[in-house]
Amino acid sequence: MVKDAGLKKDILENGWAILNQNGREALRMRELAKLSDCSVGTVYNLYENLNEIILRLNVRCLDQMYGVLHQEMRKEIECGSDLHEVFHKMGKAYISFGLRHPKLWRSLFESVPIDPMPEWYKEKAQNGLFIIEAAVQKKFGLSEGKANQLVNFFWAAMHGMTSILINRKMEALNESATEGFVTSYIDHCLRGFIQ
């Protein structure tokens, strides 16, 4: 059992290295088995299929991404910043994370959909947003509905811009996507929504 636990960890570590270097498309059971010094059958005995491995790796991606967002949020809240500044810093952190780690970001948001998504994964993915909602609700005296609406709006707007920048959907935009442009975009998204 301990040996299995060690091998499961090795498989995920090798998967993480592949994901970081070459992206989700490069993940193959045969390659994972080879790098982990075991048979393909052994990998299938430890994990249901490649999708499960991808989801396990995506959890690690989520931990990294939410860690960055939560750190920025906590820093701004502790500094006594207003709601606009908290979301502004988180927005920059989100886009920056995507641009620094495009392969991880794509694995999280552009993977082949798994239906039905396992409950353990949905819970993990949603938990990071719930933490942000709860923190801004408490600090700024927002209703639960307002905090939920604000976080979801923020998430969709930052996600959309990150996708455009990573996938170079608009070449003219990419040429002007300086830090100043990103800052202006975030301000524009938040203007009128945060009073």
PDB file of C-alpha atoms in Angstrom, residues 28-140:
ATOM      1  CA  ARG A  28       0.021   9.968 -22.337  1.00  0.00           C
ATOM      2  CA  MET A  29      -0.399   6.892 -20.174  1.00  0.00           C
ATOM      3  CA  ARG A  30       2.506   5.156 -21.908  1.00  0.00           C
ATOM      4  CA  GLU A  31       4.847   8.093 -21.265  1.00  0.00           C
ATOM      5  CA  LEU A  32       3.732   8.366 -17.634  1.00  0.00           C
ATOM      6  CA  ALA A  33       4.369   4.639 -17.150  1.00  0.00           C
ATOM      7  CA  LYS A  34       7.814   4.878 -18.744  1.00  0.00           C
ATOM      8  CA  LEU A  35       8.853   7.885 -16.648  1.00  0.00           C
ATOM      9  CA  SER A  36       7.468   6.238 -13.498  1.00  0.00           C
ATOM     10  CA  ASP A  37       9.280   2.949 -14.225  1.00  0.00           C
ATOM     11  CA  CYS A  38       6.120   0.840 -14.254  1.00  0.00           C
ATOM     12  CA  SER A  39       3.747  -0.745 -16.751  1.00  0.00           C
ATOM     13  CA  VAL A  40       0.778   0.989 -18.377  1.00  0.00           C
ATOM     14  CA  GLY A  41      -1.438  -1.592 -16.645  1.00  0.00           C
ATOM     15  CA  THR A  42      -0.051  -0.506 -13.269  1.00  0.00           C
ATOM     16  CA  VAL A  43      -0.966   3.129 -14.015  1.00  0.00           C
ATOM     17  CA  TYR A  44      -4.513   1.995 -14.854  1.00  0.00           C
ATOM     18  CA  ASN A  45      -4.647   0.041 -11.586  1.00  0.00           C
ATOM     19  CA  LEU A  46      -3.776   3.196  -9.643  1.00  0.00           C
ATOM     20  CA  TYR A  47      -5.855   5.691 -11.618  1.00  0.00           C
ATOM     21  CA  GLU A  48      -9.155   5.131 -13.382  1.00  0.00           C
ATOM     22  CA  ASN A  49      -7.971   6.749 -16.623  1.00  0.00           C
ATOM     23  CA  LEU A  50      -5.997   9.678 -18.030  1.00  0.00           C
ATOM     24  CA  ASN A  51      -8.848  12.071 -17.247  1.00  0.00           C
ATOM     25  CA  GLU A  52      -8.490  11.347 -13.542  1.00  0.00           C
ATOM     26  CA  ILE A  53      -4.775  12.113 -13.721  1.00  0.00           C
ATOM     27  CA  ILE A  54      -5.495  15.370 -15.553  1.00  0.00           C
ATOM     28  CA  LEU A  55      -8.037  16.370 -12.900  1.00  0.00           C
ATOM     29  CA  ARG A  56      -5.573  15.559 -10.105  1.00  0.00           C
ATOM     30  CA  LEU A  57      -2.974  17.732 -11.827  1.00  0.00           C
ATOM     31  CA  ASN A  58      -5.553  20.470 -12.347  1.00  0.00           C
ATOM     32  CA  VAL A  59      -6.206  20.506  -8.603  1.00  0.00           C
ATOM     33  CA  ARG A  60      -2.558  21.397  -8.156  1.00  0.00           C
ATOM     34  CA  CYS A  61      -2.975  24.161 -10.760  1.00  0.00           C
ATOM     35  CA  LEU A  62      -6.015  25.463  -8.878  1.00  0.00           C
ATOM     36  CA  ASP A  63      -4.083  25.476  -5.616  1.00  0.00           C
ATOM     37  CA  GLN A  64      -1.376  27.604  -7.227  1.00  0.00           C
ATOM     38  CA  MET A  65      -3.776  30.006  -8.903  1.00  0.00           C
ATOM     39  CA  TYR A  66      -6.052  30.476  -5.902  1.00  0.00           C
ATOM     40  CA  GLY A  67      -2.987  30.830  -3.688  1.00  0.00           C
ATOM     41  CA  VAL A  68      -1.881  33.830  -5.757  1.00  0.00           C
ATOM     42  CA  LEU A  69      -5.367  35.403  -5.761  1.00  0.00           C
ATOM     43  CA  HIS A  70      -5.928  34.852  -2.045  1.00  0.00           C
ATOM     44  CA  GLN A  71      -2.519  36.315  -1.228  1.00  0.00           C
ATOM     45  CA  GLU A  72      -3.270  39.474  -3.226  1.00  0.00           C
ATOM     46  CA  MET A  73      -6.724  39.749  -1.678  1.00  0.00           C
ATOM     47  CA  ARG A  74      -5.428  39.324   1.874  1.00  0.00           C
ATOM     48  CA  LYS A  75      -2.637  41.827   1.283  1.00  0.00           C
ATOM     49  CA  GLU A  76      -5.034  44.480   0.017  1.00  0.00           C
ATOM     50  CA  ILE A  77      -7.640  43.859   2.717  1.00  0.00           C
ATOM     51  CA  GLU A  78      -4.966  44.061   5.438  1.00  0.00           C
ATOM     52  CA  CYS A  79      -3.737  47.367   3.950  1.00  0.00           C
ATOM     53  CA  GLY A  80      -7.239  48.747   4.334  1.00  0.00           C
ATOM     54  CA  SER A  81      -7.724  49.060   0.587  1.00  0.00           C
ATOM     55  CA  ASP A  82     -11.150  49.646  -0.828  1.00  0.00           C
ATOM     56  CA  LEU A  83     -13.152  47.039  -2.720  1.00  0.00           C
ATOM     57  CA  HIS A  84     -12.079  48.369  -6.114  1.00  0.00           C
ATOM     58  CA  GLU A  85      -8.387  48.072  -5.244  1.00  0.00           C
ATOM     59  CA  VAL A  86      -8.811  44.533  -3.881  1.00  0.00           C
ATOM     60  CA  PHE A  87     -10.418  43.345  -7.116  1.00  0.00           C
ATOM     61  CA  HIS A  88      -8.014  45.369  -9.224  1.00  0.00           C
ATOM     62  CA  LYS A  89      -5.012  43.597  -7.677  1.00  0.00           C
ATOM     63  CA  MET A  90      -6.683  40.190  -7.951  1.00  0.00           C
ATOM     64  CA  GLY A  91      -7.498  40.869 -11.604  1.00  0.00           C
ATOM     65  CA  LYS A  92      -3.890  41.691 -12.399  1.00  0.00           C
ATOM     66  CA  ALA A  93      -2.773  38.619 -10.464  1.00  0.00           C
ATOM     67  CA  TYR A  94      -5.198  36.368 -12.373  1.00  0.00           C
ATOM     68  CA  ILE A  95      -4.140  37.610 -15.821  1.00  0.00           C
ATOM     69  CA  SER A  96      -0.486  37.500 -14.818  1.00  0.00           C
ATOM     70  CA  PHE A  97      -0.827  33.906 -13.613  1.00  0.00           C
ATOM     71  CA  GLY A  98      -2.337  32.878 -16.936  1.00  0.00           C
ATOM     72  CA  LEU A  99       0.368  34.619 -18.949  1.00  0.00           C
ATOM     73  CA  ARG A 100       3.178  33.163 -16.829  1.00  0.00           C
ATOM     74  CA  HIS A 101       1.706  29.635 -16.864  1.00  0.00           C
ATOM     75  CA  PRO A 102      -0.236  29.285 -20.129  1.00  0.00           C
ATOM     76  CA  LYS A 103       0.041  25.498 -20.259  1.00  0.00           C
ATOM     77  CA  LEU A 104      -1.350  25.134 -16.731  1.00  0.00           C
ATOM     78  CA  TRP A 105      -4.100  27.669 -17.439  1.00  0.00           C
ATOM     79  CA  ARG A 106      -5.105  25.842 -20.624  1.00  0.00           C
ATOM     80  CA  SER A 107      -5.213  22.532 -18.783  1.00  0.00           C
ATOM     81  CA  LEU A 108      -7.562  24.067 -16.242  1.00  0.00           C
ATOM     82  CA  PHE A 109      -9.906  25.823 -18.624  1.00  0.00           C
ATOM     83  CA  GLU A 110      -9.470  24.368 -22.076  1.00  0.00           C
ATOM     84  CA  SER A 111      -9.359  20.640 -21.352  1.00  0.00           C
ATOM     85  CA  VAL A 112     -11.848  18.278 -22.912  1.00  0.00           C
ATOM     86  CA  PRO A 113     -14.932  18.484 -20.650  1.00  0.00           C
ATOM     87  CA  ILE A 114     -15.451  15.475 -18.427  1.00  0.00           C
ATOM     88  CA  ASP A 115     -19.105  14.639 -17.939  1.00  0.00           C
ATOM     89  CA  PRO A 116     -20.102  14.186 -15.256  1.00  0.00           C
ATOM     90  CA  MET A 117     -17.376  16.089 -13.448  1.00  0.00           C
ATOM     91  CA  PRO A 118     -16.487  14.295 -10.185  1.00  0.00           C
ATOM     92  CA  GLU A 119     -17.905  15.965  -7.087  1.00  0.00           C
ATOM     93  CA  TRP A 120     -14.479  16.126  -5.394  1.00  0.00           C
ATOM     94  CA  TYR A 121     -13.173  18.185  -8.304  1.00  0.00           C
ATOM     95  CA  LYS A 122     -16.179  20.533  -8.518  1.00  0.00           C
ATOM     96  CA  GLU A 123     -15.915  21.179  -4.795  1.00  0.00           C
ATOM     97  CA  LYS A 124     -12.215  21.999  -5.075  1.00  0.00           C
ATOM     98  CA  ALA A 125     -12.749  24.296  -8.065  1.00  0.00           C
ATOM     99  CA  GLN A 126     -15.584  26.197  -6.365  1.00  0.00           C
ATOM    100  CA  ASN A 127     -13.978  26.425  -2.937  1.00  0.00           C
ATOM    101  CA  GLY A 128     -11.432  29.051  -3.984  1.00  0.00           C
ATOM    102  CA  LEU A 129     -14.175  31.362  -5.219  1.00  0.00           C
ATOM    103  CA  PHE A 130     -16.233  30.804  -2.066  1.00  0.00           C
ATOM    104  CA  ILE A 131     -13.261  31.922   0.030  1.00  0.00           C
ATOM    105  CA  ILE A 132     -12.977  35.140  -1.998  1.00  0.00           C
ATOM    106  CA  GLU A 133     -16.733  35.750  -1.759  1.00  0.00           C
ATOM    107  CA  ALA A 134     -16.782  35.203   2.005  1.00  0.00           C
ATOM    108  CA  ALA A 135     -13.794  37.492   2.572  1.00  0.00           C
ATOM    109  CA  VAL A 136     -15.150  40.450   0.571  1.00  0.00           C
ATOM    110  CA  GLN A 137     -18.640  39.943   2.002  1.00  0.00           C
ATOM    111  CA  LYS A 138     -17.314  40.135   5.550  1.00  0.00           C
ATOM    112  CA  LYS A 139     -14.785  42.949   5.024  1.00  0.00           C
ATOM    113  CA  PHE A 140     -17.014  45.244   2.976  1.00  0.00           C
TER     114      PHE A 140
END
